[in-house]
Amino acid sequence: MSVYILVVDDEPDVEALFRQQFRRELRSGRFLMEFAPSAPVALQRAVELREPSLILILSDINMPGMSGLDMLPNMRAERPDVPVIMITAYGDAETRRKALERGAEGLLTKPIDFSVLRQEIDSRLGQAA
C-alpha cells in the first residue's frame, strides 16, 4: 500500500523544498507526496485519494482565494480521518487558536523545522502500518 502526504501551498518553490528535504524517503518509496497549488485543488485530491491511503495534509494558511483556514472545515467534513497540520509565517496565538478551532491537529511556523515535521510524519506512518 502506498501512503500519501498532501502538501497545499500556492508558492511553487515549496514543492522543490519538500522534495529536497524528503528525497531519501521519496526515493525509497516510504511515502509519496502530492502538491496542490490551492485549497480547492487540495479538497478535490483529498476526496480522490481514498485508496492508496492519505495519511497527512500539510497546508499553508495564507493563500489567494480560499485560505487554509477557510479550507479546514471543508476538509474535516470530507476527510475526518486525515489529520491536517497548518503551516504559517505567523505563529501567533490567535492564528493557532483559529486553526485548532477549525480542526487542525497542529501548527508549524515558517521556516519549517523539518526535524519536527519528520517526527510527525514518522508517527503517522507508524499509525498507518
Short mmCIF file of C-alpha atoms in Angstrom, two decimals:
data_model
loop_
_atom_site.label_atom_id
_atom_site.label_comp_id
_atom_site.label_asym_id
_atom_site.label_seq_id
_atom_site.Cartn_x
_atom_site.Cartn_y
_atom_site.Cartn_z
CA MET A 1 0.00 0.00 0.00
CA SER A 2 1.28 3.44 -0.90
CA VAL A 3 0.77 6.22 1.61
CA TYR A 4 0.39 9.84 0.59
CA ILE A 5 1.10 13.18 2.17
CA LEU A 6 -0.69 16.12 0.54
CA VAL A 7 1.07 19.49 0.70
CA VAL A 8 -1.06 22.55 -0.05
CA ASP A 9 0.75 25.78 -0.89
CA ASP A 10 0.45 28.40 -3.61
CA GLU A 11 4.23 29.06 -3.65
CA PRO A 12 5.88 26.97 -6.41
CA ASP A 13 9.22 26.71 -4.57
CA VAL A 14 7.59 24.79 -1.70
CA GLU A 15 7.41 21.61 -3.78
CA ALA A 16 11.15 21.74 -4.55
CA LEU A 17 11.94 22.40 -0.89
CA PHE A 18 9.86 19.45 0.35
CA ARG A 19 11.19 17.11 -2.34
CA GLN A 20 14.75 18.05 -1.34
CA GLN A 21 14.11 17.62 2.40
CA PHE A 22 12.44 14.23 1.97
CA ARG A 23 14.41 12.95 -1.03
CA ARG A 24 15.57 9.75 0.72
CA GLU A 25 12.07 8.83 1.87
CA LEU A 26 10.56 9.62 -1.52
CA ARG A 27 13.27 7.75 -3.43
CA SER A 28 12.85 4.67 -1.22
CA GLY A 29 9.06 4.77 -1.63
CA ARG A 30 8.46 5.14 2.11
CA PHE A 31 5.69 7.58 1.21
CA LEU A 32 4.54 9.69 -1.72
CA MET A 33 3.98 13.44 -1.70
CA GLU A 34 1.42 15.24 -3.77
CA PHE A 35 1.30 19.00 -4.10
CA ALA A 36 -1.81 21.13 -4.54
CA PRO A 37 -1.43 24.81 -5.52
CA SER A 38 -4.74 25.86 -3.90
CA ALA A 39 -7.31 24.84 -1.30
CA PRO A 40 -9.98 23.83 -3.89
CA VAL A 41 -7.48 21.54 -5.67
CA ALA A 42 -6.47 20.06 -2.30
CA LEU A 43 -10.10 19.31 -1.41
CA GLN A 44 -10.59 17.54 -4.74
CA ARG A 45 -7.39 15.47 -4.35
CA ALA A 46 -8.24 14.54 -0.74
CA VAL A 47 -11.55 13.08 -1.92
CA GLU A 48 -9.86 11.23 -4.80
CA LEU A 49 -7.06 9.76 -2.64
CA ARG A 50 -9.15 7.19 -0.77
CA GLU A 51 -7.02 4.25 -1.90
CA PRO A 52 -3.99 4.43 -1.67
CA SER A 53 -4.09 5.96 1.71
CA LEU A 54 -3.79 9.65 2.52
CA ILE A 55 -2.22 9.93 5.97
CA LEU A 56 -1.47 13.65 6.41
CA ILE A 57 -2.31 17.04 4.92
CA LEU A 58 0.10 19.95 5.35
CA SER A 59 -1.43 23.27 4.36
CA ASP A 60 -0.28 26.83 4.18
CA ILE A 61 -2.71 29.28 5.79
CA ASN A 62 -2.25 32.35 3.58
CA MET A 63 -3.27 31.55 0.01
CA PRO A 64 -5.23 33.59 -2.52
CA GLY A 65 -8.91 32.76 -2.86
CA MET A 66 -9.73 30.14 -0.24
CA SER A 67 -7.25 30.32 2.65
CA GLY A 68 -6.03 27.29 4.54
CA LEU A 69 -8.22 28.30 7.49
CA ASP A 70 -11.26 28.52 5.20
CA MET A 71 -10.41 25.09 3.76
CA LEU A 72 -10.18 23.37 7.17
CA PRO A 73 -13.91 22.86 7.94
CA ASN A 74 -14.49 21.56 4.40
CA MET A 75 -11.52 19.20 4.66
CA ARG A 76 -12.68 17.94 8.06
CA ALA A 77 -16.13 17.26 6.58
CA GLU A 78 -14.71 15.42 3.54
CA ARG A 79 -11.84 13.57 5.25
CA PRO A 80 -12.32 13.50 9.05
CA ASP A 81 -9.89 10.55 9.10
CA VAL A 82 -6.90 12.59 7.86
CA PRO A 83 -5.03 14.95 10.20
CA VAL A 84 -4.31 18.44 8.92
CA ILE A 85 -1.31 20.46 10.08
CA MET A 86 -1.29 24.13 9.15
CA ILE A 87 1.85 25.99 8.13
CA THR A 88 2.17 29.74 8.62
CA ALA A 89 4.68 32.52 8.75
CA TYR A 90 2.69 33.98 11.64
CA GLY A 91 2.65 31.63 14.61
CA ASP A 92 0.76 33.99 16.90
CA ALA A 93 -1.74 32.76 19.49
CA GLU A 94 -4.78 33.99 17.53
CA THR A 95 -3.75 32.12 14.36
CA ARG A 96 -3.08 28.97 16.40
CA ARG A 97 -6.48 29.26 18.13
CA LYS A 98 -8.34 29.68 14.82
CA ALA A 99 -6.52 26.74 13.23
CA LEU A 100 -7.23 24.41 16.16
CA GLU A 101 -10.87 25.58 16.42
CA ARG A 102 -11.42 24.77 12.76
CA GLY A 103 -9.99 21.27 13.04
CA ALA A 104 -6.22 21.45 12.59
CA GLU A 105 -4.15 18.97 14.59
CA GLY A 106 -1.26 21.38 14.86
CA LEU A 107 0.54 24.41 13.53
CA LEU A 108 4.08 24.71 12.16
CA THR A 109 5.72 28.08 11.66
CA LYS A 110 7.99 29.08 8.80
CA PRO A 111 10.81 28.48 8.37
CA ILE A 112 9.72 24.88 8.91
CA ASP A 113 11.72 22.78 11.34
CA PHE A 114 11.97 19.68 9.17
CA SER A 115 13.19 17.51 12.05
CA VAL A 116 9.89 18.19 13.87
CA LEU A 117 7.93 17.55 10.67
CA ARG A 118 9.86 14.32 10.06
CA GLN A 119 8.90 13.10 13.57
CA GLU A 120 5.26 13.92 12.85
CA ILE A 121 5.39 12.00 9.56
CA ASP A 122 7.12 9.04 11.24
CA SER A 123 4.33 8.96 13.82
CA ARG A 124 1.65 8.99 11.08
CA LEU A 125 3.46 6.25 9.15
CA GLY A 126 3.55 4.13 12.31
CA GLN A 127 -0.19 4.56 12.77
CA ALA A 128 -0.88 3.69 9.12
CA ALA A 129 1.15 0.47 9.23
#
